[in-house]
Tab-separated table of C-alpha atoms in Angstrom:
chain	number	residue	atom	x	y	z
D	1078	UNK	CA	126.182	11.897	148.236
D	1079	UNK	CA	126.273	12.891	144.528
D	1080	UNK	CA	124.608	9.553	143.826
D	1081	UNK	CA	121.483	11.010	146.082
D	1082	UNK	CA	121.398	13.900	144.197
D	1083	UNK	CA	120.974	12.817	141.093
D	1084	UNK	CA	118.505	11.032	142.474
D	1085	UNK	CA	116.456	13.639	144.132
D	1086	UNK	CA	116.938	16.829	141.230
D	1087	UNK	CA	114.876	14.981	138.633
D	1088	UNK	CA	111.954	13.875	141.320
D	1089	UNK	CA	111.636	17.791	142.286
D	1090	UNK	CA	111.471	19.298	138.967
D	1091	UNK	CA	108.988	16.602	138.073
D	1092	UNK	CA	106.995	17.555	141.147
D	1093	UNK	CA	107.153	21.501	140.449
D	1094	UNK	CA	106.078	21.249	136.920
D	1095	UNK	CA	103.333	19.084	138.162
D	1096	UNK	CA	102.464	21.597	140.293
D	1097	UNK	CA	102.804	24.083	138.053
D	1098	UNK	CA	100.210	22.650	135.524
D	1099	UNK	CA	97.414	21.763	138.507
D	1100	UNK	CA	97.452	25.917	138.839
D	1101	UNK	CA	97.089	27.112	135.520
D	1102	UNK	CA	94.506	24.550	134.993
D	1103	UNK	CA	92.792	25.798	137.925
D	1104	UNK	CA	93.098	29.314	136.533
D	1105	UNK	CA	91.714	28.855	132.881
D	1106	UNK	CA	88.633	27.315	135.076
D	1107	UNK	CA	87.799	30.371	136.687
D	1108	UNK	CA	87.939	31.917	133.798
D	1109	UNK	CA	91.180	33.889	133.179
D	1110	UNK	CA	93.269	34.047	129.963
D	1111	UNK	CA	96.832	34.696	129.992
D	1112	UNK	CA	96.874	36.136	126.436
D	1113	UNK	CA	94.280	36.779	123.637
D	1114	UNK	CA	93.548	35.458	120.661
D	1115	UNK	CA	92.867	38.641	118.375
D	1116	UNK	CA	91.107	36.228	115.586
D	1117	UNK	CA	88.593	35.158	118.339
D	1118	UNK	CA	88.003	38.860	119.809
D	1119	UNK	CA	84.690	40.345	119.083
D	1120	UNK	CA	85.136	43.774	117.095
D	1121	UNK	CA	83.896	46.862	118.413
D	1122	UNK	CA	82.294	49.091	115.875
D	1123	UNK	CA	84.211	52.228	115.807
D	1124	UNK	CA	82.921	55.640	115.574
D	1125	UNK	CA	83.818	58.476	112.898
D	1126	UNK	CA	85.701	61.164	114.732
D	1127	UNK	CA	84.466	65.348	113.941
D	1128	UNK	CA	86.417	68.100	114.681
D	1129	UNK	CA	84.977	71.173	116.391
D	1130	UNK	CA	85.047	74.420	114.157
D	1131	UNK	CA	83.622	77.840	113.451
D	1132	UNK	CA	82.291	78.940	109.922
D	1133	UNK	CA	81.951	81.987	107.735
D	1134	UNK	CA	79.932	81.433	104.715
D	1135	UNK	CA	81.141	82.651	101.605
D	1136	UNK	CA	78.868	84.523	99.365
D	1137	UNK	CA	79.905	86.402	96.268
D	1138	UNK	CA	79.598	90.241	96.356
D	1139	UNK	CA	81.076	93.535	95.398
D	1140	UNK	CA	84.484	94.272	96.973
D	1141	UNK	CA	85.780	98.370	96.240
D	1142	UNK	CA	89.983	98.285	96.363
D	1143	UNK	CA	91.566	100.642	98.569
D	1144	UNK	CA	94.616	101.835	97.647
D	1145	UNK	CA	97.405	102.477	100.367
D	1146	UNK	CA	99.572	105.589	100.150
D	1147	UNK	CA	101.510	108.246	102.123
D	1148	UNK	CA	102.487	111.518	102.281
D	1149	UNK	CA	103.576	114.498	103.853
D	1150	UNK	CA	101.560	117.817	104.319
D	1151	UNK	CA	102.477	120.586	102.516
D	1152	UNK	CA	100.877	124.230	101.708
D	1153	UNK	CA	99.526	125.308	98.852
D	1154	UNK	CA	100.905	128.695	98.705
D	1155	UNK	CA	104.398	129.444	100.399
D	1156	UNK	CA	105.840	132.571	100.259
D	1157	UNK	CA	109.153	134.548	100.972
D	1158	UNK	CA	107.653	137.637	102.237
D	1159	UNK	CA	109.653	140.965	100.916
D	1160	UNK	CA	109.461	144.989	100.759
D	1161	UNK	CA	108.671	146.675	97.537
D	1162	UNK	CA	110.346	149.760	99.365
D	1163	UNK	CA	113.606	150.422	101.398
D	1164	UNK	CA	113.146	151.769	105.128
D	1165	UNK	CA	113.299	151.209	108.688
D	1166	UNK	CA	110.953	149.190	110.416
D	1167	UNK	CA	109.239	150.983	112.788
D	1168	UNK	CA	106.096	148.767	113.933
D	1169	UNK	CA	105.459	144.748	113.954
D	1170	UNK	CA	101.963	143.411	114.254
D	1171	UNK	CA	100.684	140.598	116.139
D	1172	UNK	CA	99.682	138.413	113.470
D	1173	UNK	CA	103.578	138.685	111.885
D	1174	UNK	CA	104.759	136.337	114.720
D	1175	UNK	CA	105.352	133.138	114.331
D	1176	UNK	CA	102.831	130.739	113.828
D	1177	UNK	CA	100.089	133.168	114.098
D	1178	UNK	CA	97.671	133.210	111.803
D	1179	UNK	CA	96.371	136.182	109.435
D	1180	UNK	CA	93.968	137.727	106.862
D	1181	UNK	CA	94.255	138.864	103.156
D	1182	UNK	CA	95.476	142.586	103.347
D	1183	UNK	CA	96.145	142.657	106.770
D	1184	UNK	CA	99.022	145.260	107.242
D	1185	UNK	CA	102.040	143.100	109.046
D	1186	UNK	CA	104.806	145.166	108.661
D	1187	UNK	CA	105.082	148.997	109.036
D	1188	UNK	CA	108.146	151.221	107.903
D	1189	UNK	CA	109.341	154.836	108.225
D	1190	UNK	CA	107.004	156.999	106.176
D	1191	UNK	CA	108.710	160.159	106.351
D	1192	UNK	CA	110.844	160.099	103.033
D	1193	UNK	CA	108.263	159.066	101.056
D	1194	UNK	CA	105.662	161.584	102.427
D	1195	UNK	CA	108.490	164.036	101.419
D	1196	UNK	CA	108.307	162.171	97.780
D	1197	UNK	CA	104.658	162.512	97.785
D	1198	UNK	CA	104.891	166.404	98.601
D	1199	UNK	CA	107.097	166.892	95.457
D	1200	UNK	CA	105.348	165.107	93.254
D	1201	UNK	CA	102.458	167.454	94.414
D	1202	UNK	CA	104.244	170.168	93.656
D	1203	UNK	CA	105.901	168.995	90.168
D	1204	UNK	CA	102.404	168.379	89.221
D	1205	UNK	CA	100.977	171.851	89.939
D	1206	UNK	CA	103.766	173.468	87.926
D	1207	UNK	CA	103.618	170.981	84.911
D	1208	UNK	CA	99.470	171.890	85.023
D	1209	UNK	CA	100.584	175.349	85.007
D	1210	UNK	CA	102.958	175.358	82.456
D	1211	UNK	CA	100.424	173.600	80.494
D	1212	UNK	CA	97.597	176.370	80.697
D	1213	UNK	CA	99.787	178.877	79.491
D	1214	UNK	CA	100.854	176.722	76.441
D	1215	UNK	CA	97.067	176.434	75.649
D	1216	UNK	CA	96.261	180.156	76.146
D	1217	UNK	CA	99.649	181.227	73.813
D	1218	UNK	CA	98.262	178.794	70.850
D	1219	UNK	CA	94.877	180.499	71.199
D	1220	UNK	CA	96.268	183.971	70.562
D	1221	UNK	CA	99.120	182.668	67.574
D	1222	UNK	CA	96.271	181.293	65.568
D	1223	UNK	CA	93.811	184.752	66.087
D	1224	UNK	CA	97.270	186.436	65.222
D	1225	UNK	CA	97.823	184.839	62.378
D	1226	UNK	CA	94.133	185.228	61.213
D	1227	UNK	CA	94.831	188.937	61.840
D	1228	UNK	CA	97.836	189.352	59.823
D	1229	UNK	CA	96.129	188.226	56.852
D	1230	UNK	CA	97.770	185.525	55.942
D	1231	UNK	CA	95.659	183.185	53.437
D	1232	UNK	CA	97.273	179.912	53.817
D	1233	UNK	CA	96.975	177.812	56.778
D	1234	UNK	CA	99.979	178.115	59.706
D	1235	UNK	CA	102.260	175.976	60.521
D	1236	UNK	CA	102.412	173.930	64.017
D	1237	UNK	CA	105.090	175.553	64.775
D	1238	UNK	CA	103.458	179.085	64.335
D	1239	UNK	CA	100.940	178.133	66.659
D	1240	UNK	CA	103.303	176.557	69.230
D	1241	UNK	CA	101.824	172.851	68.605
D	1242	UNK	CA	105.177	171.354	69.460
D	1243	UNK	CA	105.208	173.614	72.684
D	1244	UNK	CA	101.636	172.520	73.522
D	1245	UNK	CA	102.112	168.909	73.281
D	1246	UNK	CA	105.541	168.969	75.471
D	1247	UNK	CA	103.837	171.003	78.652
D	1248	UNK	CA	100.913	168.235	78.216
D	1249	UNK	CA	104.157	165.308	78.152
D	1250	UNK	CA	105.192	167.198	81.190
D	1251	UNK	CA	101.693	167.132	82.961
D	1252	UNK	CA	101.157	163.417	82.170
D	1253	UNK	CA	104.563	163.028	83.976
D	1254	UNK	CA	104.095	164.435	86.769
D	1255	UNK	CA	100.893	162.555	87.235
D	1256	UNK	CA	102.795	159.107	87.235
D	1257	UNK	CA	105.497	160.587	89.355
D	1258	UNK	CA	102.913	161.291	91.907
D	1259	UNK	CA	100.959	157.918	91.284
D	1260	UNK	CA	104.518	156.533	92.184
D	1261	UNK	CA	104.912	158.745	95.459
D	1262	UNK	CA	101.401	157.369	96.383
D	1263	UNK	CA	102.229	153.589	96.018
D	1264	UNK	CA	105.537	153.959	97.592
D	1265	UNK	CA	104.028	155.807	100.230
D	1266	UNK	CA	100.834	152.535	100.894
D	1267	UNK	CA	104.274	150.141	100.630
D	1268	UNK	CA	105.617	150.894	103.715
D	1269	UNK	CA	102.835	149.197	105.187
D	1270	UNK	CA	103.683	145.389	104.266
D	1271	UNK	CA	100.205	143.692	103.907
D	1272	UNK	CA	99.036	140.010	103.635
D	1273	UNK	CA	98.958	138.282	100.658
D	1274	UNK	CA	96.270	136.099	101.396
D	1275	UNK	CA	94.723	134.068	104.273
D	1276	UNK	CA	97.388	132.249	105.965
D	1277	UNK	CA	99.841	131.795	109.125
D	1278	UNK	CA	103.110	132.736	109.742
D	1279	UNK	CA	106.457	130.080	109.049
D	1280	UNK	CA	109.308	132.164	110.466
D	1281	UNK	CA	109.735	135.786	110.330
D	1282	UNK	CA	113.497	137.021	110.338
D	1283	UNK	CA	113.617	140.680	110.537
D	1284	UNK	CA	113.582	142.812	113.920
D	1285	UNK	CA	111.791	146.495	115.373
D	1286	UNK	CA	113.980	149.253	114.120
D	1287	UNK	CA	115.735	146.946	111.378
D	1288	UNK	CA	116.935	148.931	107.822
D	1289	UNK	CA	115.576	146.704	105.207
D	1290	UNK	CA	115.125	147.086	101.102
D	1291	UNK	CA	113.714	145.653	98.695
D	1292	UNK	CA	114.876	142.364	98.498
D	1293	UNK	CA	115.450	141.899	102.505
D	1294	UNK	CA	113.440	138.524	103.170
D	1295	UNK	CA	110.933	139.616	106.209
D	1296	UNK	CA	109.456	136.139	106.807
D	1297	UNK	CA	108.273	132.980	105.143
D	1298	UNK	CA	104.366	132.605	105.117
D	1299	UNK	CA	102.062	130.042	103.744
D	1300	UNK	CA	98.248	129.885	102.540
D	1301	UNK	CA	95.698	128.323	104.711
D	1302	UNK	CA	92.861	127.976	102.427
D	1303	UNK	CA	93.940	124.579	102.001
D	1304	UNK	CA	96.865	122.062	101.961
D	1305	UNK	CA	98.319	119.286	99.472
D	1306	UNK	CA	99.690	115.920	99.983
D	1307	UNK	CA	101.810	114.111	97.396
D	1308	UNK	CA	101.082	110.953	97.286
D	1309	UNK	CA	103.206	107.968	94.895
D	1310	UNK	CA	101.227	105.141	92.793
D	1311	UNK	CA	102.409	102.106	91.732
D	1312	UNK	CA	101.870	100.332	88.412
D	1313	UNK	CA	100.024	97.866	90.416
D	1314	UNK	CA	97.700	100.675	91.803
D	1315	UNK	CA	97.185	102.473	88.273
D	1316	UNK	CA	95.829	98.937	86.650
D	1317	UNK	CA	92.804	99.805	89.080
D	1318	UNK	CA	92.509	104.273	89.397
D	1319	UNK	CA	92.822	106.175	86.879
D	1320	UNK	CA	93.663	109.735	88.466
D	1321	UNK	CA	92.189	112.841	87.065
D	1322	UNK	CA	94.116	115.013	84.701
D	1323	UNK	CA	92.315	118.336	85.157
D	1324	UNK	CA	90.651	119.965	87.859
D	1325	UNK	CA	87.507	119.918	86.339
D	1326	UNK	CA	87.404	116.248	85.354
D	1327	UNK	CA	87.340	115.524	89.476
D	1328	UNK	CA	84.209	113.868	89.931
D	1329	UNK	CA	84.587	112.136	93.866
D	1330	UNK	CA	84.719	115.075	96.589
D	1331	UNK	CA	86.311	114.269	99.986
D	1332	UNK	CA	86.829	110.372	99.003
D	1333	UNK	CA	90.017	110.226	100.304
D	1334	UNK	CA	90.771	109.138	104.075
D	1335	UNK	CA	94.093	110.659	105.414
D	1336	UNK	CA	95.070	109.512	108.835
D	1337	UNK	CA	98.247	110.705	110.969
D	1338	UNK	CA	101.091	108.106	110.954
D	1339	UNK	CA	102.594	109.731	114.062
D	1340	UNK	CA	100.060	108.986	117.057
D	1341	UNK	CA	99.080	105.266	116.520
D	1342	UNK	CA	97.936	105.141	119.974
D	1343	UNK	CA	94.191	104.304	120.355
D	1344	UNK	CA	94.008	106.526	123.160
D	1345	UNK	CA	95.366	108.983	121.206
D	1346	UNK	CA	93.695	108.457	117.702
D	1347	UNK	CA	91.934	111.340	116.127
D	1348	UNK	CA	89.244	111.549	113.400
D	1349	UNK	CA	90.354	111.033	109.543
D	1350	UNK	CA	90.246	113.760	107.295
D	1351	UNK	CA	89.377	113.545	104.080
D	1352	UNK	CA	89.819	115.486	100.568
D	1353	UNK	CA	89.981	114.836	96.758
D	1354	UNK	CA	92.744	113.935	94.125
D	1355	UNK	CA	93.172	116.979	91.816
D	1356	UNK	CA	95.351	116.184	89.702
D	1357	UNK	CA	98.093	113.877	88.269
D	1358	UNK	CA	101.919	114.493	87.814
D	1359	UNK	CA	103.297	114.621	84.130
D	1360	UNK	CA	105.795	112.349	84.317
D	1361	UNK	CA	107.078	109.189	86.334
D	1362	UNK	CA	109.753	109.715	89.349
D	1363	UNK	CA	113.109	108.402	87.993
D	1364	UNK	CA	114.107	106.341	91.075
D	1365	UNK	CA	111.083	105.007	92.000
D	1366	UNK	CA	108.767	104.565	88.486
D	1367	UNK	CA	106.152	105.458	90.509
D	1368	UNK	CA	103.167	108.455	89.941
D	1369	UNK	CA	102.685	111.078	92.087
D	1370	UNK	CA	99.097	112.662	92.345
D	1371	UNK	CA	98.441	116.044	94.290
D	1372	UNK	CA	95.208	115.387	96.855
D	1373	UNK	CA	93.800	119.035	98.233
D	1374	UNK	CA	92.260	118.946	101.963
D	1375	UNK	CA	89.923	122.084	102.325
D	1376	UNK	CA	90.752	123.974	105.974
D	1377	UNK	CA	93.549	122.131	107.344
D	1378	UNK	CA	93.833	123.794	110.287
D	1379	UNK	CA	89.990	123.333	111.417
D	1380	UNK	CA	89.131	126.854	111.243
D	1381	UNK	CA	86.379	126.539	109.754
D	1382	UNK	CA	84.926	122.957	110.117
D	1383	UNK	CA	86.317	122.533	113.661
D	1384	UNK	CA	87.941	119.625	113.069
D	1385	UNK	CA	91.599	118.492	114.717
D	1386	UNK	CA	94.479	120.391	112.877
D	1387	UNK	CA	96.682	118.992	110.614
D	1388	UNK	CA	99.947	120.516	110.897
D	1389	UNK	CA	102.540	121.285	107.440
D	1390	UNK	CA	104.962	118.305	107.628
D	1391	UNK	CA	103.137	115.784	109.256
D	1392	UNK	CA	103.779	112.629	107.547
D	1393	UNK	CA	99.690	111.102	106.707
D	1394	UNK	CA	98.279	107.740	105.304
D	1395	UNK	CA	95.948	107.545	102.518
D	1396	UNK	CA	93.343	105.509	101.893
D	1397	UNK	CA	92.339	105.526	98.173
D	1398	UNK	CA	89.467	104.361	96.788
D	1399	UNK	CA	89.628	102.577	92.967
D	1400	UNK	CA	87.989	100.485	91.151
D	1401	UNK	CA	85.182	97.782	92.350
D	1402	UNK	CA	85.226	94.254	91.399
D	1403	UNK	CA	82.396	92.877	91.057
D	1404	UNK	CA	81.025	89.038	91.948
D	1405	UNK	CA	84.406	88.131	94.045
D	1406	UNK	CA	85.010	85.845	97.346
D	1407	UNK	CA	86.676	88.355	100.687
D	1408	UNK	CA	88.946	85.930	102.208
D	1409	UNK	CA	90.216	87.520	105.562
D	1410	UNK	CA	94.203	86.863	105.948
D	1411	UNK	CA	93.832	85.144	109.093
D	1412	UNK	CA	91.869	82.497	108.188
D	1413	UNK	CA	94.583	81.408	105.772
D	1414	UNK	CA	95.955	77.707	106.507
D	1415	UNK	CA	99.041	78.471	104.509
D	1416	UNK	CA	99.675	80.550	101.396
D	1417	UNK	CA	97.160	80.882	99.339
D	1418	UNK	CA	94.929	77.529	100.732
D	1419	UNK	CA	92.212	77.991	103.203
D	1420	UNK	CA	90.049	74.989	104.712
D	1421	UNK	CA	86.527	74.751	104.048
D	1422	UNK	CA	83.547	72.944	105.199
D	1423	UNK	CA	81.986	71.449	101.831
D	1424	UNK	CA	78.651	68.778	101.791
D	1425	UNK	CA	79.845	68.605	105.344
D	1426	UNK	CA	83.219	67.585	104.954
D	1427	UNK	CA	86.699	69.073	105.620
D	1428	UNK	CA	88.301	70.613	102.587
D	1429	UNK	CA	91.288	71.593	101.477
D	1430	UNK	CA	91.285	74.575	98.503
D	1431	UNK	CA	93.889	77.075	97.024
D	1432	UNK	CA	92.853	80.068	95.781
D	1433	UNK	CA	94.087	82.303	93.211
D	1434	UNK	CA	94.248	86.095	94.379
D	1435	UNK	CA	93.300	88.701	91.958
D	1436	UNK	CA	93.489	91.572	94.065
D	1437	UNK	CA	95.322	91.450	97.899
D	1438	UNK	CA	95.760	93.714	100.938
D	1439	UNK	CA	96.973	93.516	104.532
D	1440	UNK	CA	93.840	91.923	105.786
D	1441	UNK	CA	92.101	90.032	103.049
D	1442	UNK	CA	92.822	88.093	99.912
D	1443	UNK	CA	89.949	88.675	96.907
D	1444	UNK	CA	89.412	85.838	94.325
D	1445	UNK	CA	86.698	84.314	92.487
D	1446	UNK	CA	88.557	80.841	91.718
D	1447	UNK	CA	88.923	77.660	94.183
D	1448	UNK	CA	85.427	78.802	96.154
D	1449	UNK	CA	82.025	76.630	95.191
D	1450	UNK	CA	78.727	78.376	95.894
D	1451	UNK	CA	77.762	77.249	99.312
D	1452	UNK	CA	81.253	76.476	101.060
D	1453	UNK	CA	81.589	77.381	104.454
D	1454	UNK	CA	85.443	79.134	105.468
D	1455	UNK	CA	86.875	77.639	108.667
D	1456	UNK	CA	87.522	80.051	111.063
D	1457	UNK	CA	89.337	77.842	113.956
D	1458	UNK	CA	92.728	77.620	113.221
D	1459	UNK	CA	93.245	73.838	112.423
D	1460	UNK	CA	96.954	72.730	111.394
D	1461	UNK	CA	96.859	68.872	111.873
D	1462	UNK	CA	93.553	68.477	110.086
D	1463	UNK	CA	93.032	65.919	107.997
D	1464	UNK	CA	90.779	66.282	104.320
D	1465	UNK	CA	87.416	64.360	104.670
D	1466	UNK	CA	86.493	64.319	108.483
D	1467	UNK	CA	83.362	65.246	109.340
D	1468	UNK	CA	82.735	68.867	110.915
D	1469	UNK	CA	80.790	69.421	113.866
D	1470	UNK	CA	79.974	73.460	113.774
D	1471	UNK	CA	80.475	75.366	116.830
D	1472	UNK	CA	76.908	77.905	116.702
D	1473	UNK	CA	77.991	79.474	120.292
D	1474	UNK	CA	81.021	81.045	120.835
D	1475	UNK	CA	81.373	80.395	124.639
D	1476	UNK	CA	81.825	76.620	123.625
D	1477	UNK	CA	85.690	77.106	122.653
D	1478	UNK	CA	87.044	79.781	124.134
D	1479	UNK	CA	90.208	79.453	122.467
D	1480	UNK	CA	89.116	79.588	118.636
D	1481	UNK	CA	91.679	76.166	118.410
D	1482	UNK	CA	91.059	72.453	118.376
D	1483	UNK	CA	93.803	70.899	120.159
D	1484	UNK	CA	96.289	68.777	117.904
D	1485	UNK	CA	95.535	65.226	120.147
D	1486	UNK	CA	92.045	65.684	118.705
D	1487	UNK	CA	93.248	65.842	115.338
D	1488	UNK	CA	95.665	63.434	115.923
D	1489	UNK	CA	93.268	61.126	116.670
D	1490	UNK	CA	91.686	61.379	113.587
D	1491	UNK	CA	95.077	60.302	111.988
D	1492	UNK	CA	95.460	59.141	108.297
D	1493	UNK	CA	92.500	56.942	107.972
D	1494	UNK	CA	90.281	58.950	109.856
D	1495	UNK	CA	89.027	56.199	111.964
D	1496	UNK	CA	89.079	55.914	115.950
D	1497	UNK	CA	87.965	53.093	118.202
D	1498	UNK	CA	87.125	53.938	122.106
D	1499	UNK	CA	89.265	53.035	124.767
D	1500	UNK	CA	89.798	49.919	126.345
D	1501	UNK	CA	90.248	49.374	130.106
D	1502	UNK	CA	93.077	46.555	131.213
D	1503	UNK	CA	90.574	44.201	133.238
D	1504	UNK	CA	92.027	43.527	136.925
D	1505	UNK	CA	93.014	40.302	138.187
């Protein structure tokens, strides 16, 4: 039995690899390859691949820095309102409430009058006698010099012969009594506490029937004619504004934007308001180096111009004005690839360039180097792109919704830049 096997195991694999070879030789007439030669493969031509973008051109122009500052609202006046006199109060006015607003000379406060009408009276009366006196003083000089004349007496009298000394005392007294009753008068017209200018009320802290004197506090009042806002400089912000150092050397009215930092809401946004630098602190702040300048916004409270009110201690931004540069590139922040490099379209290729800033802000970057005359800024955001592709320019903005080129389509691109198109796996 293992004779006949070793018999029969040869003849069959003989016969199965004859087999075998009749089949594949059948196959390679009809036509099919079981592998490729890569030497003998025609090449395809292969096709350059371009990246879908938007553009900005870039054109030199004039570009005005706005300095960013804040502040907070205060008044220009503030005042401790007091009594010149001593009294009871006897009558408040409306407009000494708080928050309410009055007028120059406006009588807020009223106190008892009676004492100093009784003042007034005696200074009256003091007057009359001092005039009196006075008359009588003048009539007995009169009749000392005809007296003396009538004696005889050759040489000229003395002062006190003809009561000079008298005279001039009864006028002293006259002129006295005068400014006593001047005093009664004034006393009398400053029981009626009166407005020191246009303004509105802070806080007033004295009560109907209260005893106050002359250095009781009634109430804290402030100007509303107009308001200041302090606002700190850097020594980055004074290489480019030089801030006035008089009032009269302000030459830009109402160039200065001031915006509330409280309601950031859109729905809640009100106008700007605007007013002028004055004037210039004299000396740095010791914590922060910085330099404080004093901007002035006319009416405030929109009396007059109807405008939203601006309240005192409401923190504002400013937007400054300085100086212009002139013949720069605007490169908007968010078209930056990374720091400081943007991507440009240049004799129709895809660029790489860094820039050097000379001036920057929250939204755009100003420079004049890196930037050739006629470069176009990608817009699309493109991270994976490759330098030197060709750029196809998107012209409507429907085409690519998304303002991105997806990364397999840069991907494709790949180091050399160079694509072929796809091949299908024929079927057996």
């Amino acid at each position: 039995m293992r004779a006949l096997l070793h018999i029969i195991l040869p003849i069959a694999i003989i016969a199965l690899g004859a087999w075998g070879y009749t089949e594949l030789k059948g196959l390679k007439k009809e036509g099919y390859k079981l592998r490729k030669d890569p030497a003998k493969e025609q090449k395809r031509p292969v096709e350059q691949p371009k990246i879908r973008t938007r553009v900005m051109p870039m054109d030199l122009q004039d570009f005005t820095i706005t300095l960013h500052s804040q502040g907070v609202v205060r008044p220009h006046n503030a005042t401790t309102l007091t009594s010149q006199v001593s009294g009871r109060i006897v009558e408040i006015t409306p407009s000494f409430e708080d928050g309410a607003y009055f007028s120059k000379g406006e009588i807020l406060i009223k106190l008892d009058t009676a004492d100093y009408l009784t003042d007034l009276e005696s200074a009256k009366a003091q007057l009359a006698r001092s005039e009196a006196s006075f008359a009588q003083e003048q009539a007995r000089a009169k009749q000392a010099l005809l007296n003396w004349k009538d004696a005889g007496f050759e040489e000229e009298a003395s002062d006190l012969v003809l009561r000079k000394p008298q005279l001039r005392e009864a006028e002293a007294n006259v002129n006295s009594a005068k400014s006593s009753l001047e005093r009664a008068k004034r006393n009398l017209a400053r029981t009626q506490v009166k407005a020191p200018y246009d303004g509105r009320v802070r806080k007033r802290n004295v009560g109907l029937g209260q005893q106050v004197g002359a250095s009781t506090p009634l109430g804290e009042v402030f100007s509303t004619d107009f308001a200041e806002v302090r606002l700190p400089l850097t020594s980055r912000d004074l290489q480019y504004y030089n801030p006035p150092n008089k009032p009269e050397a302000v030459t830009n009215k109402d160039n200065i934007h001031f915006e509330s930092i409280l309601n950031q809401a859109e729905e809640h946004a009100t106008p700007p308001w605007v007013g002028s630098i004055i004037r210039a602190e004299g000396e740095l702040d010791t914590d922060s180096k910085q330099l404080f300048v004093i901007a002035k916004i006319d009416d405030p409270f929109g009396l007059n111009n109807g405008k939203a009110p601006l309240f005192i201690g409401q923190p504002v931004r400013a937007s400054i004005p300085a100086k212009t540069l002139s013949d720069v590139y605007t490169v908007p922040r968010k078209h930056l690839k990374e720091l400081n490099e943007i991507l440009v379209l240049r004799n129709g290729l895809l660029k790489s360039v860094t820039i050097t800033p000379i001036w920057t802000s929250a939204e755009n970057i100003i420079t004049r180097e890196g930037i050739e005359p006629g470069d176009l800024l990608c817009t699309t955001r493109l991270p994976y792109a490759p330098e030197g592709v060709p750029v196809e320019i998107i012209e409507d903005a429907r085409e690519d919704s998304s303002g991105e080129v997806s990364p397999t389509q840069q991907a494709q691109a790949g180091d050399s830049g160079k694509v072929g198109k796809k091949r299908t796996k024929p079927r057996r």
